[in-house]
mmCIF file with all atom_site columns, C-alpha atoms in Angstrom:
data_model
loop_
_atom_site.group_PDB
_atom_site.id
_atom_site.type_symbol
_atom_site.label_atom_id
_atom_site.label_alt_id
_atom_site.label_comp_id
_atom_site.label_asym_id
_atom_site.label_entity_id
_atom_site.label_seq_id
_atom_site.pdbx_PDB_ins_code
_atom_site.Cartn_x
_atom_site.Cartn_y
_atom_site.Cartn_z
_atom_site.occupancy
_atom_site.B_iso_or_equiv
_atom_site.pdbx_formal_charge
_atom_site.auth_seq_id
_atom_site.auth_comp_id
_atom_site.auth_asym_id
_atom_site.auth_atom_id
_atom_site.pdbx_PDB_model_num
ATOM 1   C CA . UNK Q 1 1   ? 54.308 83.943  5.217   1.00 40.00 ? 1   UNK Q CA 1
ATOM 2   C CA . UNK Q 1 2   ? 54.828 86.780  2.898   1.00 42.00 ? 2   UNK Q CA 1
ATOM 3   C CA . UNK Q 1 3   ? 51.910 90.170  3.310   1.00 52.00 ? 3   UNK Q CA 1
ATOM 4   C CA . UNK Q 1 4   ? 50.223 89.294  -0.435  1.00 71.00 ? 4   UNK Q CA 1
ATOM 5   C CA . UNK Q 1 5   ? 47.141 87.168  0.161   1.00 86.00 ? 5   UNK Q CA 1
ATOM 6   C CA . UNK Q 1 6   ? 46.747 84.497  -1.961  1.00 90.00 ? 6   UNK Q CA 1
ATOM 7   C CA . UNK Q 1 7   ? 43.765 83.637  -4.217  1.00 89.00 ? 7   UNK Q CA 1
ATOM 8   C CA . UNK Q 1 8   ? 43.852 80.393  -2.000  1.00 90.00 ? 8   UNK Q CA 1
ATOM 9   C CA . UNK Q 1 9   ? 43.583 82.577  1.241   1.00 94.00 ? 9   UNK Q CA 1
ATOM 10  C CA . UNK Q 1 10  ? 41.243 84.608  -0.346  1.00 93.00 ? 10  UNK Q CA 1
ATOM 11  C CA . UNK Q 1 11  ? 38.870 81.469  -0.519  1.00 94.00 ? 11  UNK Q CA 1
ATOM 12  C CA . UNK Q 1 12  ? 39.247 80.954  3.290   1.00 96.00 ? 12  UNK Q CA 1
ATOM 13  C CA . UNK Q 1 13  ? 38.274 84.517  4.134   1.00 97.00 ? 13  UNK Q CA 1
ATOM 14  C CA . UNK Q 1 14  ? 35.494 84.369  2.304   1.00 95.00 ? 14  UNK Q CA 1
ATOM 15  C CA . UNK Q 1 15  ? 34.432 80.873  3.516   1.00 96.00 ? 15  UNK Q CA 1
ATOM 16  C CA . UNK Q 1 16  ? 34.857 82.649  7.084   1.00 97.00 ? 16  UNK Q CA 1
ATOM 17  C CA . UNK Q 1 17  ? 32.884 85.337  6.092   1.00 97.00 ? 17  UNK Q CA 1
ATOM 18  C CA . UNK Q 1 18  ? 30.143 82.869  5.114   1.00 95.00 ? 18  UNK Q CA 1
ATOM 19  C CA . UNK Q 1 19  ? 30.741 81.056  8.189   1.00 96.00 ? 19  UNK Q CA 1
ATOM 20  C CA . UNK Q 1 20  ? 30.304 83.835  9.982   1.00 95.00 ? 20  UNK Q CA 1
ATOM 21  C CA . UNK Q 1 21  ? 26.908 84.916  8.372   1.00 94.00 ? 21  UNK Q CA 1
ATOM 22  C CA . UNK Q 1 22  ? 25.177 81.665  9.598   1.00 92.00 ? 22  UNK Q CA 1
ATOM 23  C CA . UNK Q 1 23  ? 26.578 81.682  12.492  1.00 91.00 ? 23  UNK Q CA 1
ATOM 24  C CA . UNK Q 1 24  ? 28.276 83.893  15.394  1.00 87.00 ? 24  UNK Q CA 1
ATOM 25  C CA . UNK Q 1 25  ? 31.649 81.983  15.436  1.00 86.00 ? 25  UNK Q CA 1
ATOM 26  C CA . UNK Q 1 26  ? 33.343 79.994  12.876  1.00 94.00 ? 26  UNK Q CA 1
ATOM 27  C CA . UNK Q 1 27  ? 35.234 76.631  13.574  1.00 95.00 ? 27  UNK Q CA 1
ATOM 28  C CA . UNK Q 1 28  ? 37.585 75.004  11.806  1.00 95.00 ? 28  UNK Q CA 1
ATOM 29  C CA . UNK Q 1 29  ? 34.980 72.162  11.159  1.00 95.00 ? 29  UNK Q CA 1
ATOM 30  C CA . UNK Q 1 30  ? 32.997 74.564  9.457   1.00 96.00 ? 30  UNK Q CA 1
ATOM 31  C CA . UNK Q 1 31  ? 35.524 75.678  7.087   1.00 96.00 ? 31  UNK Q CA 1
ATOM 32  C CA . UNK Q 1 32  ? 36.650 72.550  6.377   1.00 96.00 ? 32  UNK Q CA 1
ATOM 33  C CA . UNK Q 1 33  ? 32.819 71.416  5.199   1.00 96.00 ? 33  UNK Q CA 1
ATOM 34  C CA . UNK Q 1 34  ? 32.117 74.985  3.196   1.00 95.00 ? 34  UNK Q CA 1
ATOM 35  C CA . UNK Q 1 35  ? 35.785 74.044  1.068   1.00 95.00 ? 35  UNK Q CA 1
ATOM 36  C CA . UNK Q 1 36  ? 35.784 70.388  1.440   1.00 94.00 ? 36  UNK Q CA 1
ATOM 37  C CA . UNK Q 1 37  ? 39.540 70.033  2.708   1.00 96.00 ? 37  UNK Q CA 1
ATOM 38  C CA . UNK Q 1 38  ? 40.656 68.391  5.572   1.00 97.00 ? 38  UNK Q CA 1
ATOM 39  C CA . UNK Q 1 39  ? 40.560 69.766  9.298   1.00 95.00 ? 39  UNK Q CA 1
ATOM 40  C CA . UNK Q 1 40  ? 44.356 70.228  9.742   1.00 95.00 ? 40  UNK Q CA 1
ATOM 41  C CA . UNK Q 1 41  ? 44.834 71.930  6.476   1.00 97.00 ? 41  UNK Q CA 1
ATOM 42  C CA . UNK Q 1 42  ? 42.233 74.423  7.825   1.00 96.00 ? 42  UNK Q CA 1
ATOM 43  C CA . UNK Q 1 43  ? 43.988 74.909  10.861  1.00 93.00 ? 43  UNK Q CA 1
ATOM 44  C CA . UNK Q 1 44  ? 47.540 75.826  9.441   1.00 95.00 ? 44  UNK Q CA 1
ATOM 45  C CA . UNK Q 1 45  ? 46.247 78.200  7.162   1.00 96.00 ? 45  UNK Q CA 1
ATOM 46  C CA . UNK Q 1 46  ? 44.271 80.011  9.816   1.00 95.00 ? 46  UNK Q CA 1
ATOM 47  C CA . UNK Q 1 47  ? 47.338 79.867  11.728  1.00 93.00 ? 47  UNK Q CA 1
ATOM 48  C CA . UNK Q 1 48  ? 48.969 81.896  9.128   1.00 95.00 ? 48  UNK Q CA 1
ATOM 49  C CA . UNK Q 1 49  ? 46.123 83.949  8.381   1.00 96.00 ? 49  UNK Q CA 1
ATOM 50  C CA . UNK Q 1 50  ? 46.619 84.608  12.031  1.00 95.00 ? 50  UNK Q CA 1
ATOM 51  C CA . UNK Q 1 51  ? 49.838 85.492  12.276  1.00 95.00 ? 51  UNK Q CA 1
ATOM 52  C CA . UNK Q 1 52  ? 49.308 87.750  9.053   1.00 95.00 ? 52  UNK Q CA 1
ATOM 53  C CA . UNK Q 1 53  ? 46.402 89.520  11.056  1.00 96.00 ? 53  UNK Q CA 1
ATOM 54  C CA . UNK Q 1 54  ? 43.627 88.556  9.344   1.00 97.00 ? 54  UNK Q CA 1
ATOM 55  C CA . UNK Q 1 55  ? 41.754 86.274  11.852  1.00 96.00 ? 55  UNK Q CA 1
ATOM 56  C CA . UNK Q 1 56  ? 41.498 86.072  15.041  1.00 95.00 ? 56  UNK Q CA 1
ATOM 57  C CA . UNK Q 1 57  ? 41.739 82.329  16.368  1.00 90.00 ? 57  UNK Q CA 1
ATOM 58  C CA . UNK Q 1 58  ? 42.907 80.413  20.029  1.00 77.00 ? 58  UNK Q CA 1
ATOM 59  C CA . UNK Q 1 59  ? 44.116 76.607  19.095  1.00 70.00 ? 59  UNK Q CA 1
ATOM 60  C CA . UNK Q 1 60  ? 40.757 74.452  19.281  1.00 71.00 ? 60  UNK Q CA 1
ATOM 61  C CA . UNK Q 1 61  ? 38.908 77.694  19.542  1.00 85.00 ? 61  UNK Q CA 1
ATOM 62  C CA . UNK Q 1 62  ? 36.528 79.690  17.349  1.00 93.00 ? 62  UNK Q CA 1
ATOM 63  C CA . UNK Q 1 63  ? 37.642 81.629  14.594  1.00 95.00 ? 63  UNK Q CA 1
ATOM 64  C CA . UNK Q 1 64  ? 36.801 85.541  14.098  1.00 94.00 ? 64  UNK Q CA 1
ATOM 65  C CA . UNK Q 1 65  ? 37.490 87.438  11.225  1.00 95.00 ? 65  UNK Q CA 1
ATOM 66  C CA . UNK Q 1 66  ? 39.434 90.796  11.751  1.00 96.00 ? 66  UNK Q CA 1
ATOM 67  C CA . UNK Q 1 67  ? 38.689 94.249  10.512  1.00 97.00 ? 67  UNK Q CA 1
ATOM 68  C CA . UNK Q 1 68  ? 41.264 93.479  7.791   1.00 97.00 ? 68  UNK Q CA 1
ATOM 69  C CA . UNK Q 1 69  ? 39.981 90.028  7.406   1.00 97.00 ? 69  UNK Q CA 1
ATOM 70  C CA . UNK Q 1 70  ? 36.608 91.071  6.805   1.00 96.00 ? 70  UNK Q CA 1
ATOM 71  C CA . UNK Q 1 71  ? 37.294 93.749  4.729   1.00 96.00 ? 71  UNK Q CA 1
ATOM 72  C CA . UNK Q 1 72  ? 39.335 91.677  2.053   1.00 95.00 ? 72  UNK Q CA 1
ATOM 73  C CA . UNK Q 1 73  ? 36.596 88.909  2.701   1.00 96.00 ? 73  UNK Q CA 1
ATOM 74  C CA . UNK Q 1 74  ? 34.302 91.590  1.328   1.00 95.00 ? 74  UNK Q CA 1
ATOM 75  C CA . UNK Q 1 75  ? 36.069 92.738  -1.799  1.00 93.00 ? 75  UNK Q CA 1
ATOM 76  C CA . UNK Q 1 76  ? 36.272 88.819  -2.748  1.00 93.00 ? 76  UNK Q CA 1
ATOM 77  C CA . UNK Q 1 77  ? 32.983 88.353  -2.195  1.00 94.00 ? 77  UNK Q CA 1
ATOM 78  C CA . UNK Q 1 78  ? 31.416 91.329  -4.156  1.00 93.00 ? 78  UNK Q CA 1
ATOM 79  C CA . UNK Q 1 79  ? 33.625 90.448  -7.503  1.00 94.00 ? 79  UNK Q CA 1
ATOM 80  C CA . UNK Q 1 80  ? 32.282 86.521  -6.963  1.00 94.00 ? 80  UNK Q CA 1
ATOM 81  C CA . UNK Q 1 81  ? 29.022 88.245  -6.859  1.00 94.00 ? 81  UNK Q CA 1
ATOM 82  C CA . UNK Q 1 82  ? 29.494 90.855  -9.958  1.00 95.00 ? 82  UNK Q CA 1
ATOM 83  C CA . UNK Q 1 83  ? 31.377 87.624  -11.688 1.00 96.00 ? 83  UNK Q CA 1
ATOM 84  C CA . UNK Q 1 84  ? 28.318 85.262  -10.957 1.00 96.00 ? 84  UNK Q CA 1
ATOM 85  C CA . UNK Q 1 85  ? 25.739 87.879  -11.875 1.00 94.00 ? 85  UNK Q CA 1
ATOM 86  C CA . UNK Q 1 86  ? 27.655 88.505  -15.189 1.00 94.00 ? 86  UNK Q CA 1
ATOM 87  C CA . UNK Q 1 87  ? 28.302 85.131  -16.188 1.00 96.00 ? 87  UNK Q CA 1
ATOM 88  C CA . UNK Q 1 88  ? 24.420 83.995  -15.534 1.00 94.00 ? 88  UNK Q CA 1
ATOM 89  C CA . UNK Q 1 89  ? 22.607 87.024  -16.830 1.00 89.00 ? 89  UNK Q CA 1
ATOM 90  C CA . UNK Q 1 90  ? 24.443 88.772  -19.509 1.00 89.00 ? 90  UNK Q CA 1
ATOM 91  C CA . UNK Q 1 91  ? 26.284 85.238  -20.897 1.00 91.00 ? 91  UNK Q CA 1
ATOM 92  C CA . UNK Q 1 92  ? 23.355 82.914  -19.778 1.00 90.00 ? 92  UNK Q CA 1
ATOM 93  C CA . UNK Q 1 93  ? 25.905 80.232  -18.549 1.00 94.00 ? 93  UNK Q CA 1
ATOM 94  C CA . UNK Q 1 94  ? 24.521 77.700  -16.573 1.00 94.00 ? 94  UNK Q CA 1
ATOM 95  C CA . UNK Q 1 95  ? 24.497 78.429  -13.158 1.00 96.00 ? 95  UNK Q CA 1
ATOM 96  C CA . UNK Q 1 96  ? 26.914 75.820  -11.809 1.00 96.00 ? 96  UNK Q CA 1
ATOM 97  C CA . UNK Q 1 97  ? 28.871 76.857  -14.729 1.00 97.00 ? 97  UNK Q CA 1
ATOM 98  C CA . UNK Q 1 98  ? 28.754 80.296  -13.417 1.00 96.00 ? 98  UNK Q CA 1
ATOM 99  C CA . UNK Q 1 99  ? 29.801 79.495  -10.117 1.00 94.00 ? 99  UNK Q CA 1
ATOM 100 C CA . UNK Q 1 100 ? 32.995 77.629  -10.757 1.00 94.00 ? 100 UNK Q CA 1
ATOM 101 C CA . UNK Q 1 101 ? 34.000 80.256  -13.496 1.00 95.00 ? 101 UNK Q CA 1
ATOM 102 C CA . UNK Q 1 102 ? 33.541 83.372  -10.826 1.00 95.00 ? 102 UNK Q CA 1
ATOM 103 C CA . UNK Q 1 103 ? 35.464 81.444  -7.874  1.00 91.00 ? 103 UNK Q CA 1
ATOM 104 C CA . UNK Q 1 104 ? 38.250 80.946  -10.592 1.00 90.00 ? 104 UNK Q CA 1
ATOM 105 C CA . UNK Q 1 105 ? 38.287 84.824  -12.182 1.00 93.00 ? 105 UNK Q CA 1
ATOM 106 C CA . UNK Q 1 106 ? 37.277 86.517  -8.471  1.00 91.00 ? 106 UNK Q CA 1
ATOM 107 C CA . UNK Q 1 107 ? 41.154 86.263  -8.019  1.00 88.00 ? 107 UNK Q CA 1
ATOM 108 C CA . UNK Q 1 108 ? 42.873 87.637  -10.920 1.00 90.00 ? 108 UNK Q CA 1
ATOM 109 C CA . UNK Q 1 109 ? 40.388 90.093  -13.037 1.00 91.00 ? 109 UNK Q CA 1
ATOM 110 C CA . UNK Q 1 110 ? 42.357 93.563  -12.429 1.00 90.00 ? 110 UNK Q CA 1
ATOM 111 C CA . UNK Q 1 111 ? 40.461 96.634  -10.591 1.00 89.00 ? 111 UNK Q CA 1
ATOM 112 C CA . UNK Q 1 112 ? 39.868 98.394  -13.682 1.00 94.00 ? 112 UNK Q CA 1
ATOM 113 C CA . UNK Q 1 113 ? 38.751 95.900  -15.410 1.00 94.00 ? 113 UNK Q CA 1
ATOM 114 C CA . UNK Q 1 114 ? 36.373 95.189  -12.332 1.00 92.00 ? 114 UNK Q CA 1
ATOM 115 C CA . UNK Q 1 115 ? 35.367 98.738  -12.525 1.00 93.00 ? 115 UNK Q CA 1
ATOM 116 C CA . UNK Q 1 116 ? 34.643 98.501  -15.972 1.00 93.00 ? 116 UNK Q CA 1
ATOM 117 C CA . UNK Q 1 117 ? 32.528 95.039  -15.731 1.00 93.00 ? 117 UNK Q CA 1
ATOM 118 C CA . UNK Q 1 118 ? 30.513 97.356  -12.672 1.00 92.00 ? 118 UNK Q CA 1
ATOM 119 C CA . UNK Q 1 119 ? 29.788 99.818  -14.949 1.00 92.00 ? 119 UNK Q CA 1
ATOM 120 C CA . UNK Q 1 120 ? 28.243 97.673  -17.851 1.00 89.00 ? 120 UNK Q CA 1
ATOM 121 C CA . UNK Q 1 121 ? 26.461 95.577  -15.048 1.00 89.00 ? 121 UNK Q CA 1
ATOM 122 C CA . UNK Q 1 122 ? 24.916 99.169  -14.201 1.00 88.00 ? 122 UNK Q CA 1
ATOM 123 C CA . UNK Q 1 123 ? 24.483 100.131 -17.442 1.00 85.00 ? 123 UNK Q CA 1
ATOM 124 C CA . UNK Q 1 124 ? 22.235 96.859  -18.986 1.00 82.00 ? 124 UNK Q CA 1
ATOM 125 C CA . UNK Q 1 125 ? 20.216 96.802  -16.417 1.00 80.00 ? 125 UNK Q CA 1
ATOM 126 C CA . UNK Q 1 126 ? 19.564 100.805 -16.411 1.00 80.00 ? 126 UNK Q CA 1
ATOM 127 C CA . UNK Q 1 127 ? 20.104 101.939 -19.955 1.00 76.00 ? 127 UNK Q CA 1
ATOM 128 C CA . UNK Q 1 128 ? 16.514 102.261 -21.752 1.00 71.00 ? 128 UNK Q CA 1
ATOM 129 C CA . UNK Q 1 129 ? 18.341 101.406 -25.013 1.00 72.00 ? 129 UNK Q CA 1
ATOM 130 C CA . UNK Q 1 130 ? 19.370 97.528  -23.318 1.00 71.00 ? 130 UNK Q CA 1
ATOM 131 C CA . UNK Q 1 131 ? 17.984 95.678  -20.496 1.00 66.00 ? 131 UNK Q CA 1
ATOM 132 C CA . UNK Q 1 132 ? 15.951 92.592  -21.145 1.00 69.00 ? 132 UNK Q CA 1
ATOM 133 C CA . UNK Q 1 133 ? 14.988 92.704  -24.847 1.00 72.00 ? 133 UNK Q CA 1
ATOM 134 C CA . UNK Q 1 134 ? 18.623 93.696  -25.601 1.00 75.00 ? 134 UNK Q CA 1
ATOM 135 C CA . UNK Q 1 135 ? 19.590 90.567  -23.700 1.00 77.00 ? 135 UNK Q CA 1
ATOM 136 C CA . UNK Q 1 136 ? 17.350 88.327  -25.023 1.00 78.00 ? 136 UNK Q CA 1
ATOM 137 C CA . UNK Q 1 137 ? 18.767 89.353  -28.763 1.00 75.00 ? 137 UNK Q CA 1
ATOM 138 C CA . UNK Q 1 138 ? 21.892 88.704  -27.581 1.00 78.00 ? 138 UNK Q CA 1
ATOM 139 C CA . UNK Q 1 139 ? 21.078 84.816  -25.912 1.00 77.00 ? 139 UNK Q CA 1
ATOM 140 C CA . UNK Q 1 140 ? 19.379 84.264  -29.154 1.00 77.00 ? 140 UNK Q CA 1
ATOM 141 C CA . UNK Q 1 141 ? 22.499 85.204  -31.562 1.00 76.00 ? 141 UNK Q CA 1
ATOM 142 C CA . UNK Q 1 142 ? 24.032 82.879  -28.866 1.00 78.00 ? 142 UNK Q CA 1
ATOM 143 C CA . UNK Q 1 143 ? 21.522 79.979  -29.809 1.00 79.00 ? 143 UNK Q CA 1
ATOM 144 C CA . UNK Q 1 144 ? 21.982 80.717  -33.098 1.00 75.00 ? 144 UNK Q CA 1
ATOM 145 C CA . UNK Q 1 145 ? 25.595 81.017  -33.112 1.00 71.00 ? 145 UNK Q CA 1
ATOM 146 C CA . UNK Q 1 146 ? 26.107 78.600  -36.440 1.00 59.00 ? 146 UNK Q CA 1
ATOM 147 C CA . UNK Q 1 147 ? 23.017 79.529  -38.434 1.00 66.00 ? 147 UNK Q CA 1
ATOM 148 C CA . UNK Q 1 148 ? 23.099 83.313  -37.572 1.00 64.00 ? 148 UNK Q CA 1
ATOM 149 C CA . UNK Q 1 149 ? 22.244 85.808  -40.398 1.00 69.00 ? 149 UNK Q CA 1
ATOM 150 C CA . UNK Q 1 150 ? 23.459 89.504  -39.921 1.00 67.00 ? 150 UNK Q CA 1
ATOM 151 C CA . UNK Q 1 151 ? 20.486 90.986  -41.626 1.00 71.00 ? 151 UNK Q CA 1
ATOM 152 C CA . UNK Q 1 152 ? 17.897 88.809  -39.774 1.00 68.00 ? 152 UNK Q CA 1
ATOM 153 C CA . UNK Q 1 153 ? 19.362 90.894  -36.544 1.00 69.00 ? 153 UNK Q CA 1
ATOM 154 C CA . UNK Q 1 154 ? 19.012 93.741  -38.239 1.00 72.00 ? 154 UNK Q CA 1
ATOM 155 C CA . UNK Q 1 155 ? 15.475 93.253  -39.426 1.00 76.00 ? 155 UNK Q CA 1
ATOM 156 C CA . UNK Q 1 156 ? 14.613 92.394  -35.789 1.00 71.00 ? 156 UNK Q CA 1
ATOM 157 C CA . UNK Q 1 157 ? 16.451 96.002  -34.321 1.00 70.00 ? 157 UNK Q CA 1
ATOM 158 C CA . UNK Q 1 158 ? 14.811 97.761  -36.841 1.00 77.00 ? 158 UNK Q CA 1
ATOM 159 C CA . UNK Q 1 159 ? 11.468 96.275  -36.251 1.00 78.00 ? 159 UNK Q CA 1
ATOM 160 C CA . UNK Q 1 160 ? 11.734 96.500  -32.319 1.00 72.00 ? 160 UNK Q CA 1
ATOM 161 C CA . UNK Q 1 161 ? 12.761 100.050 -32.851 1.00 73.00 ? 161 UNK Q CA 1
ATOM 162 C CA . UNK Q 1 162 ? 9.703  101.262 -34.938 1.00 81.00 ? 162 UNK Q CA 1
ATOM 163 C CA . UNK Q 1 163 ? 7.600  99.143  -32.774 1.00 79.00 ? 163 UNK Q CA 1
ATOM 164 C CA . UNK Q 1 164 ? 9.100  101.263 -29.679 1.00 73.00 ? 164 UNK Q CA 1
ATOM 165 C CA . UNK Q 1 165 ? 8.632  104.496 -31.587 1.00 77.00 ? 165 UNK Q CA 1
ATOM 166 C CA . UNK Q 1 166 ? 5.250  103.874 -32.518 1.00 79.00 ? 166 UNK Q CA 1
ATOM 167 C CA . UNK Q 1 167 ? 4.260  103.129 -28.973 1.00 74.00 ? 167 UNK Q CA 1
ATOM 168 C CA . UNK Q 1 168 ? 6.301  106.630 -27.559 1.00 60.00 ? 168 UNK Q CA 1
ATOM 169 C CA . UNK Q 1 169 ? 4.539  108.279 -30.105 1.00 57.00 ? 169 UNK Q CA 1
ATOM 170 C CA . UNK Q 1 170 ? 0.829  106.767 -29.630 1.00 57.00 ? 170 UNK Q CA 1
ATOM 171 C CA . UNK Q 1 171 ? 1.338  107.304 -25.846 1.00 52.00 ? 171 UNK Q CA 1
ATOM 172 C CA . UNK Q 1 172 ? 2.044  111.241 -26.533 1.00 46.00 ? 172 UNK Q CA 1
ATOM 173 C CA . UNK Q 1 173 ? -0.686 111.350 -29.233 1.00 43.00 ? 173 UNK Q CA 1
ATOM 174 C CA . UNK Q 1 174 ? -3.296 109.830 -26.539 1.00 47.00 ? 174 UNK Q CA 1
ATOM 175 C CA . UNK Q 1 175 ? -3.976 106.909 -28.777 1.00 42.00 ? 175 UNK Q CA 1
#
């Protein structure tokens, strides 16, 4: 088995890891239920994940992840996460949608452009000049994807804008 981790291995980590959260041990029955594959294709790739030190596992025994395990385990987890998050609240995909699409991309999006997905997470939901009514413009162009006037978006910025203005302004004035 070569030292690269597959996206496929990367799938049984983080199954383990899940495992692993519910419970103190994992067992190859429980993997095989979280992915729905069979028993014995469980067991050889924990083998190998064993051999490649990422678990820890004794034939018919439980299954623990390593320091190494659980650290890769991790990253795949938190880019699911960011993926999910991203594809649910910024896209508004349907959540089963969402789910499939982030177990598919957690494998293959690049650091930086992880990094870079981070930072606009971070930045929507803390930017006074997005967040929820900036969303919400942008799931309605969505809606309105073949009917969608450029000016009507404009009217509404400008519109939200003076009505944001006029509220800074009347909260300074004491009004």
């Amino acid at each position: 088995m070569s030292s690269r981790i597959t996206p496929a291995l990367e799938d049984y980590l983080e199954a383990i890891l899940g495992v692993l959260e519910d419970n103190p041990v994992a067992r190859v029955t429980d993997i095989a239920e979280r992915l729905d594959v069979s028993k014995p294709r469980v067991t050889t790739v924990v083998q190998d994940l064993a051999e490649d030190g990422y678990v820890e596992h004794q034939s018919y025994g439980y299954i623990l992840l390593t320091d190494k395990g659980e650290e890769v385990a991790e990253r795949v987890r938190e880019r699911h996460r960011l993926l999910n998050r991203f594809f649910r609240q910024v896209l508004d995909v349907d959540a089963e949608q969402a789910e499939e699409d982030a177990c598919n991309a957690e494998h293959y999006i690049s650091q930086a452009t992880l990094d870079r997905l981070t930072a606009f997470m971070r930045f929507i939901e803390e930017c006074p000049r997005t967040g929820p009514e900036w969303l919400e413009h942008f799931h309605c162009f969505c809606e309105r994807e073949g009917s969608f006037e450029p000016e009507d978006c404009q009217q509404d910025c400008l519109r939200a804008c003076v009505e944001r203005l006029e509220g800074h302004h009347a909260g300074m004035c004491g009004r």
